GROMACS .gro file of C-alpha atoms in nm:
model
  307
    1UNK     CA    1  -0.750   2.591   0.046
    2UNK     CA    2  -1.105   2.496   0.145
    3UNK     CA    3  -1.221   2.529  -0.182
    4UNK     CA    4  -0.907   2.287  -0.311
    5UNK     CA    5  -1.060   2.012  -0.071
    6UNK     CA    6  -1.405   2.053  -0.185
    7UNK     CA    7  -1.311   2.008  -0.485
    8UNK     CA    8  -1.083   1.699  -0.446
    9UNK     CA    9  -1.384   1.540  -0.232
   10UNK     CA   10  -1.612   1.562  -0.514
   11UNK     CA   11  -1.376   1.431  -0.740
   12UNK     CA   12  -1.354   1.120  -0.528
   13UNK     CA   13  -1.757   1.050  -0.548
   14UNK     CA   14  -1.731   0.896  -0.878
   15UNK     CA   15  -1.407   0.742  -0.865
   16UNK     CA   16  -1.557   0.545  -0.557
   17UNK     CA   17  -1.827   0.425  -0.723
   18UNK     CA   18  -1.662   0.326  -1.070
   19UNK     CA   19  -1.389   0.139  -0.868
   20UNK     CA   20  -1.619  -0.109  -0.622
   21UNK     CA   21  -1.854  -0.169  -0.921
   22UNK     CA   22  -1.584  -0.269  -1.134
   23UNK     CA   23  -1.467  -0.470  -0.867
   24UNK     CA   24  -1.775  -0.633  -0.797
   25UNK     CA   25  -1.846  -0.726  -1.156
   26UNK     CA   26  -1.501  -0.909  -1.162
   27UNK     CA   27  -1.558  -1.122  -0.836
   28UNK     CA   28  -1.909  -1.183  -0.924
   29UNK     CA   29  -1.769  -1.328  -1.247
   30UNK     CA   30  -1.461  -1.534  -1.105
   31UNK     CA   31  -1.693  -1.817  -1.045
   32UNK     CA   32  -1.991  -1.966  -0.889
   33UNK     CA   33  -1.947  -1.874  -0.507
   34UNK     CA   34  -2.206  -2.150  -0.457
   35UNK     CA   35  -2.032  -2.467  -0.545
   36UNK     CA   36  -1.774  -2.376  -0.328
   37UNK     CA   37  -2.010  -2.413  -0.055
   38UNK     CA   38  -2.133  -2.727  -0.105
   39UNK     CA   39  -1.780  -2.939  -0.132
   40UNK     CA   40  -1.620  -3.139  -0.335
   41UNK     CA   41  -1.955  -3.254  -0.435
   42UNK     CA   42  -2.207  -3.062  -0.667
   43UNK     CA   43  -2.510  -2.910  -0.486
   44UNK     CA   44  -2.866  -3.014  -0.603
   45UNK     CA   45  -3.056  -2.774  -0.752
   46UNK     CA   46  -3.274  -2.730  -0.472
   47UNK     CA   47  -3.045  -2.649  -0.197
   48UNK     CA   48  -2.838  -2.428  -0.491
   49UNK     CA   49  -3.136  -2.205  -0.519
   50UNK     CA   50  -3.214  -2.197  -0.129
   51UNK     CA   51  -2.884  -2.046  -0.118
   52UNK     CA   52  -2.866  -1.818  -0.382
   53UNK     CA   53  -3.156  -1.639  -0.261
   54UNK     CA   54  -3.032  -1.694   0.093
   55UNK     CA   55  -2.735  -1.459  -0.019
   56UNK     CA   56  -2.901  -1.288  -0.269
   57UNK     CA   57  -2.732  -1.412  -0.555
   58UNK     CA   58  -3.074  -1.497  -0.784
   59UNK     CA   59  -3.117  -1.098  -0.845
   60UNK     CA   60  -2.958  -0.955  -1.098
   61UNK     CA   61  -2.608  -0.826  -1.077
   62UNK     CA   62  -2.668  -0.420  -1.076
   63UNK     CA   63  -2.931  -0.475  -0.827
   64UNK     CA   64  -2.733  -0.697  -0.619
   65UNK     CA   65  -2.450  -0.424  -0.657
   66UNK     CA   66  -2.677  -0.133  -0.578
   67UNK     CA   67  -2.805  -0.365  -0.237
   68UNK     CA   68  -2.464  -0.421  -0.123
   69UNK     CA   69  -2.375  -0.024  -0.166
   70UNK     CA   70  -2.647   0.024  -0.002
   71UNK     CA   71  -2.571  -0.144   0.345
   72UNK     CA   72  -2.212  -0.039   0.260
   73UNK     CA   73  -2.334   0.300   0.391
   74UNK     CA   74  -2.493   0.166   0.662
   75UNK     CA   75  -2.209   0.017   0.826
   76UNK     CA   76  -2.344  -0.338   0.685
   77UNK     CA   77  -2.056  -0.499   0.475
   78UNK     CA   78  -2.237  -0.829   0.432
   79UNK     CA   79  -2.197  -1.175   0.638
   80UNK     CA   80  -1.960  -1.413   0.488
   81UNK     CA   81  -2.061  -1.755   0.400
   82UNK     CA   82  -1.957  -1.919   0.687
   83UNK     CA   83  -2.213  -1.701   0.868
   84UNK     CA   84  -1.958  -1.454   1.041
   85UNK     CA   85  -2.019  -1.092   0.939
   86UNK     CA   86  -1.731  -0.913   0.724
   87UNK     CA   87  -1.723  -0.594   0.959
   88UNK     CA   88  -1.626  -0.874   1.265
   89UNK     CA   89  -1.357  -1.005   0.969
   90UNK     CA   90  -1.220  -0.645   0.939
   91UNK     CA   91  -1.209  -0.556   1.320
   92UNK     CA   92  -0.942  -0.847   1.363
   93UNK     CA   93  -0.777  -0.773   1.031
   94UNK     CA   94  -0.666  -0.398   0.969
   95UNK     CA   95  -0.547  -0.279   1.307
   96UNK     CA   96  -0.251  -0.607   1.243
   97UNK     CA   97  -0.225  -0.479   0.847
   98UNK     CA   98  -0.258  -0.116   0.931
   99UNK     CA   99   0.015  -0.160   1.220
  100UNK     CA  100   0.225  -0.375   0.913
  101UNK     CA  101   0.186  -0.083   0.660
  102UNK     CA  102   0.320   0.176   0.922
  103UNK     CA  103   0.628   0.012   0.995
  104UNK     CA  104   0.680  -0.039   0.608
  105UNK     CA  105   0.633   0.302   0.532
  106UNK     CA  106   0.826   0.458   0.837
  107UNK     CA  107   1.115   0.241   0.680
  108UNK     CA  108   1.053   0.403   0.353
  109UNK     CA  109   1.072   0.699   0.449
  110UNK     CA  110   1.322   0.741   0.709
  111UNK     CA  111   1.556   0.475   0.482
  112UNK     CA  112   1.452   0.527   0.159
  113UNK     CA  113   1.436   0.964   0.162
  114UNK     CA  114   1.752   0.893   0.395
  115UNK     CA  115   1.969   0.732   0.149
  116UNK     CA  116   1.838   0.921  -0.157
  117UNK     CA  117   1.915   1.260  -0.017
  118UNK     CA  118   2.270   1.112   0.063
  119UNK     CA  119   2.322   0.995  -0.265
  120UNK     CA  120   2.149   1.301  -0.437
  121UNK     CA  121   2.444   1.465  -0.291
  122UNK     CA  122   2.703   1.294  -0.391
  123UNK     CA  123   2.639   1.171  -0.733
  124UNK     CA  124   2.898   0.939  -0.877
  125UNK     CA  125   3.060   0.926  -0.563
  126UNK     CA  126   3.161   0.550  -0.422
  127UNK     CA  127   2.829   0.586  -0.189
  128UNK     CA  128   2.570   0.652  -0.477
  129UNK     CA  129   2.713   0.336  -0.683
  130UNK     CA  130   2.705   0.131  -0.384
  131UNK     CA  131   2.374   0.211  -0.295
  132UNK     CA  132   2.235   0.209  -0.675
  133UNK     CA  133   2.363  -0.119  -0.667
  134UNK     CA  134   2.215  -0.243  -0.376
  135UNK     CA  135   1.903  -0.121  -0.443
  136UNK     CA  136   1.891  -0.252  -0.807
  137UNK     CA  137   1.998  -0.574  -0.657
  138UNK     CA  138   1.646  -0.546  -0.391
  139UNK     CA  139   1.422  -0.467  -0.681
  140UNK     CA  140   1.547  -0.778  -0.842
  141UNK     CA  141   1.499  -1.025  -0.601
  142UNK     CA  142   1.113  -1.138  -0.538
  143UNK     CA  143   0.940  -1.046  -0.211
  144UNK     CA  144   0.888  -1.374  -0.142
  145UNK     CA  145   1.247  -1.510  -0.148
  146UNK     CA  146   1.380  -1.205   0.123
  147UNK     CA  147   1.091  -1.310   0.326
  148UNK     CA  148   1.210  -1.637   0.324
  149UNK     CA  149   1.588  -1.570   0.326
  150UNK     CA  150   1.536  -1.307   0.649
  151UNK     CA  151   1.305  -1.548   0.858
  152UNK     CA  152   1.546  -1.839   0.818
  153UNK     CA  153   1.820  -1.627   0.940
  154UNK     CA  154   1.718  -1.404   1.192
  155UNK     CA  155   1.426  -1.659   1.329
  156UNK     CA  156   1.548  -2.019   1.260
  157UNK     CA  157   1.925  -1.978   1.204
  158UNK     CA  158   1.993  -1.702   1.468
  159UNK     CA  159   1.733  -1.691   1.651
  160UNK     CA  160   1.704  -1.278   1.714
  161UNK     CA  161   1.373  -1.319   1.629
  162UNK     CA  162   1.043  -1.536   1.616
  163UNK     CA  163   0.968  -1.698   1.296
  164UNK     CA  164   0.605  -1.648   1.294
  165UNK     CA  165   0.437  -1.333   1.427
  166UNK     CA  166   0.174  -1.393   1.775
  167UNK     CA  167  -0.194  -1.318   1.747
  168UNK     CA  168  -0.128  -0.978   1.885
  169UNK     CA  169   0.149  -0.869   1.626
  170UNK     CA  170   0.297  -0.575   1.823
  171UNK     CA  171   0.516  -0.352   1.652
  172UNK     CA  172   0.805  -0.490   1.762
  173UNK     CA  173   0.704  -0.855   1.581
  174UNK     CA  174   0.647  -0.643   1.266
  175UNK     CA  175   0.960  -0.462   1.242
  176UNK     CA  176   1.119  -0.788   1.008
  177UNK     CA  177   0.771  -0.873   0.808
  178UNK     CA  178   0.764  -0.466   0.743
  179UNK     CA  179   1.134  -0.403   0.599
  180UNK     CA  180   1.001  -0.752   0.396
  181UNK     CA  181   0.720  -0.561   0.258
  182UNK     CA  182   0.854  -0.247   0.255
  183UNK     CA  183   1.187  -0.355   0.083
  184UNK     CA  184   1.115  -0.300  -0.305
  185UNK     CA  185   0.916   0.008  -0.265
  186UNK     CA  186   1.194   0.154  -0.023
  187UNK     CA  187   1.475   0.123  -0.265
  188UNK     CA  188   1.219   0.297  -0.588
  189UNK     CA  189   1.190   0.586  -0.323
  190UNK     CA  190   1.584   0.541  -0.286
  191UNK     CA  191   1.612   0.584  -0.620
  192UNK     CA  192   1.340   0.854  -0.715
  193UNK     CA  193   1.475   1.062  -0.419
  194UNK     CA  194   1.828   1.043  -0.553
  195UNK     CA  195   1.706   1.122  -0.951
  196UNK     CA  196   1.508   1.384  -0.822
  197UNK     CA  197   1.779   1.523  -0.595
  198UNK     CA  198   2.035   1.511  -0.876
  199UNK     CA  199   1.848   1.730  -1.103
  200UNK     CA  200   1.700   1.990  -0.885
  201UNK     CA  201   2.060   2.030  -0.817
  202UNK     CA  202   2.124   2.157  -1.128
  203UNK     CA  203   1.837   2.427  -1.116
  204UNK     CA  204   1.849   2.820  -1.176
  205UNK     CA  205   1.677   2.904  -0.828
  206UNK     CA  206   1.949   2.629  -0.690
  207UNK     CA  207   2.170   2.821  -0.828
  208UNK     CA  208   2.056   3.199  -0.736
  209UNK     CA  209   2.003   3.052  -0.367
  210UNK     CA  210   2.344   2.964  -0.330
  211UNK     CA  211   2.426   3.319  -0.515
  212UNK     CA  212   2.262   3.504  -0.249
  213UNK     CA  213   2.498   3.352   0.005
  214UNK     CA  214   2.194   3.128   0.209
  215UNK     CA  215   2.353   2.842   0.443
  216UNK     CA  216   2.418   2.493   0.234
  217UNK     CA  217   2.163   2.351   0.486
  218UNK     CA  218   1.905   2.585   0.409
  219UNK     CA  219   1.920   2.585   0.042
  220UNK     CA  220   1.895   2.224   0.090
  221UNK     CA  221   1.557   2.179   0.338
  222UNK     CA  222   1.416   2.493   0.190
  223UNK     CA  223   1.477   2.512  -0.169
  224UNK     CA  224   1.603   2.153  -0.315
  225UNK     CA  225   1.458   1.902  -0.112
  226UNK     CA  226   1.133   2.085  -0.090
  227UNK     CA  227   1.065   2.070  -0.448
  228UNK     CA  228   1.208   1.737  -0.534
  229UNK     CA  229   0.978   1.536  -0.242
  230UNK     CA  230   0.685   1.575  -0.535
  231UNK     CA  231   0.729   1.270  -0.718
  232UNK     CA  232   0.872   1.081  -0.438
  233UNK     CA  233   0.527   1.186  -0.211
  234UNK     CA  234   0.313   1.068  -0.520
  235UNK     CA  235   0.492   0.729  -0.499
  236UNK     CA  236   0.445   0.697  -0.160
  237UNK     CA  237   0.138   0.808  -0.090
  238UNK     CA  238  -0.036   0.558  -0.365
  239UNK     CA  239   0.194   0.283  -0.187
  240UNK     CA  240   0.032   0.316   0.140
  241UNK     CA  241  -0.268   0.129  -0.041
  242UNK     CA  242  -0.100  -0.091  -0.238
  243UNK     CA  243   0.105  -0.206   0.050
  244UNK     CA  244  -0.221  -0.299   0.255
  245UNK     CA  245  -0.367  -0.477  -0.021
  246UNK     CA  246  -0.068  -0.617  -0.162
  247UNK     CA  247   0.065  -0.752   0.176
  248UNK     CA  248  -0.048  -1.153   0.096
  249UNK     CA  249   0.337  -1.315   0.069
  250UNK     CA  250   0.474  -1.097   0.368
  251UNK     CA  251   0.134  -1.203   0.571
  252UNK     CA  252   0.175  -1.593   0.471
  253UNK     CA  253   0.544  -1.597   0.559
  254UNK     CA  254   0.552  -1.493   0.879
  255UNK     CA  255   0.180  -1.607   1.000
  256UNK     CA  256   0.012  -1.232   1.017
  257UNK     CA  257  -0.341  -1.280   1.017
  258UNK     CA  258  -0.457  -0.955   0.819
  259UNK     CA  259  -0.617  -0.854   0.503
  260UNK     CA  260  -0.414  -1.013   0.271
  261UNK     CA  261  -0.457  -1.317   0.458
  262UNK     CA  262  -0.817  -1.289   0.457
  263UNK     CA  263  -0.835  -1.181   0.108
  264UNK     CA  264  -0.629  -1.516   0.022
  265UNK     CA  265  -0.881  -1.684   0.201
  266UNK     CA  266  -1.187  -1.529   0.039
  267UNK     CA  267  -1.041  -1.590  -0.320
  268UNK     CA  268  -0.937  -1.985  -0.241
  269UNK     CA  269  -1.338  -2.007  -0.107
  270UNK     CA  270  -1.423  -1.794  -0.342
  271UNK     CA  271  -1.632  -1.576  -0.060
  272UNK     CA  272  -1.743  -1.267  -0.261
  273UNK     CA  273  -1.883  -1.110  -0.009
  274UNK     CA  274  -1.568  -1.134   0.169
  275UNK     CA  275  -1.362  -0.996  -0.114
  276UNK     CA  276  -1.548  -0.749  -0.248
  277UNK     CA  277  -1.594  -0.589   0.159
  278UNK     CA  278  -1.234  -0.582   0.188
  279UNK     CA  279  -1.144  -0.469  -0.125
  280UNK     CA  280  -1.414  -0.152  -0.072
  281UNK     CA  281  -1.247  -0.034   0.197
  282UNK     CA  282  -0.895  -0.066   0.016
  283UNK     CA  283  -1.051   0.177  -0.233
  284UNK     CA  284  -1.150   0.410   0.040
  285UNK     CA  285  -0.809   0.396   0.160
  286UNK     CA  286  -0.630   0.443  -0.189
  287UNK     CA  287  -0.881   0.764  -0.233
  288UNK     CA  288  -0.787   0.918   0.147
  289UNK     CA  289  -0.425   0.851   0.061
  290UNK     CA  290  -0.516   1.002  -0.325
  291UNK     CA  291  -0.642   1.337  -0.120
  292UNK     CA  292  -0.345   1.309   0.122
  293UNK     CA  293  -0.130   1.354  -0.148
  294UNK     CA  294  -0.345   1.596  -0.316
  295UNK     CA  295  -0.337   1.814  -0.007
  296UNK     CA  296   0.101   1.790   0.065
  297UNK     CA  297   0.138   1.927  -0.312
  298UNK     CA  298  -0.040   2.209  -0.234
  299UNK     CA  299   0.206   2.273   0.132
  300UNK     CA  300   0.495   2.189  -0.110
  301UNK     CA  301   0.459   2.403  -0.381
  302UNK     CA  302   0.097   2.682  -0.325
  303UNK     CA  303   0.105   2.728  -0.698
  304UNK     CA  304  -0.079   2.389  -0.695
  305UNK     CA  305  -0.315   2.485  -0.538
  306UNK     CA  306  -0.471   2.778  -0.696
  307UNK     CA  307  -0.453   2.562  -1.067
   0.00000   0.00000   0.00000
């Protein structure tokens, strides 16, 4: 097993480094981060080249790239151009988007496995069309638009909640904004639990286990679920990132003041350093989840393992 971890660590030293220089090559070319900071007006070209080399931004673009990585591994992710460091930016923004993403993927997976072991079970039944449908109907409907919908009911309408989330955004203000976010990605794991379900169901060692005369709700825990949570554990560990990084319309709706807000933020004033320090540390959390993943295929099925 040691050896398996070693190895998926040293797979994720390259990946790293392809993925934030790709990224910083696309925000470095997005525009010039400069004019931003002069107005609506066009900077002169003396105070343009104060600043670029004020930031850096006269070197060339590897060597700026190979600076930044640099203090990355110091600690150092840069100072935004409104003069407040990036790390300070993260400190206020992940805990709230980190506390968001757990409540979005405890409702995927107590919901989502939930109803697709339910319906797994009883395929064609009047509970696996109701929930296809429901779910189909979820996937169809934007993000936005259920945001919307929710927070005029339960905060304006009804008033069983507030309509905006408070500074602090406890858990129990994100329970509303995380079923928001976590609402698509909830009814694929619906429906990947229930596909996978369905045709584990119709296995050979399915079949021998129930042979052998083993309880329903062992053959169920041990055998069919067991093997079937593969897919459904790819899909949501690679969600955990995308759900941090992809939270911008839940944040905006209901006032949550976390990375996607600040990425927002760093893309309308086109603050690279901003962007590209938030979006490393997405990459580090896509990889961690990558190896989380990596590591529950080999407790799911050892075979994996020794590949």
């Amino acid at each position: 097993m040691g050896r398996y971890v070693v190895r998926r660590l040293l797979q994720m030293i390259p990946v790293f480094i392809g993925a934030t220089l790709l990224i910083f090559l696309m925000v470095n070319v997005l525009g010039d981060p400069v004019a931003g900071l002069c107005g609506d007006k066009a900077c002169d070209p003396a105070t343009a080249a104060r600043l670029k080399h004020e930031f850096g931004l006269d070197q060339p673009v590897l060597q700026q790239y190979a600076t930044y990585m640099g203090h990355v591994f110091t600690g150092d992710f840069g100072t935004a151009f409104n003069g407040e460091r990036v790390i300070d930016l993260m400190g206020s923004a992940f805990p709230v988007t980190v506390r968001l993403t757990i409540v979005a993927v405890l409702f995927e997976i107590v919901l989502g496995l939930g109803l697709g072991v339910l319906t797994g079970l009883r395929r064609g039944r009047l509970l696996d069309t109701a929930v296809l449908l429901l779910t189909l109907v979820v996937i169809s409907v934007p993000t936005f638009v259920t945001g919307l919908l929710l927070q005029l009911l339960l905060g304006v309408e009804w008033r069983w909640i507030s309509p905006s989330v408070s500074p602090d955004a406890a858990f129990g203000e994100l329970i509303v904004p995380g079923l928001v976010l976590a609402s698509v990605s909830l009814a694929y794991v619906t429906r990947l639990t229930r596909t996978s379900l369905a045709e584990n169901l119709r296995a050979d060692y399915v079949r021998t286990a129930v042979a052998k005369g083993l309880p329903r709700h062992r053959v169920i825990t041990r055998h069919l679920l067991r093997n079937s949570l593969i897919p459904v554990v790819t899909f949501i560990g690679t969600d955990i990132g995308a759900l941090m990084g992809g939270a911008i319309v839940t944040e905006r709706i209901f006032n949550i003041h976390g990375v996607g807000y600040q990425l927002y933020q760093g893309i309308l004033r086109q603050n690279t350093q901003t962007v590209v320090g938030f979006v490393t540390v997405l990459v580090l959390v896509f990889l961690a989840a990558n190896l989380l993943v990596d590591l529950l295929y080999a407790v799911l099925d050892p075979r994996i393992r020794y590949a």
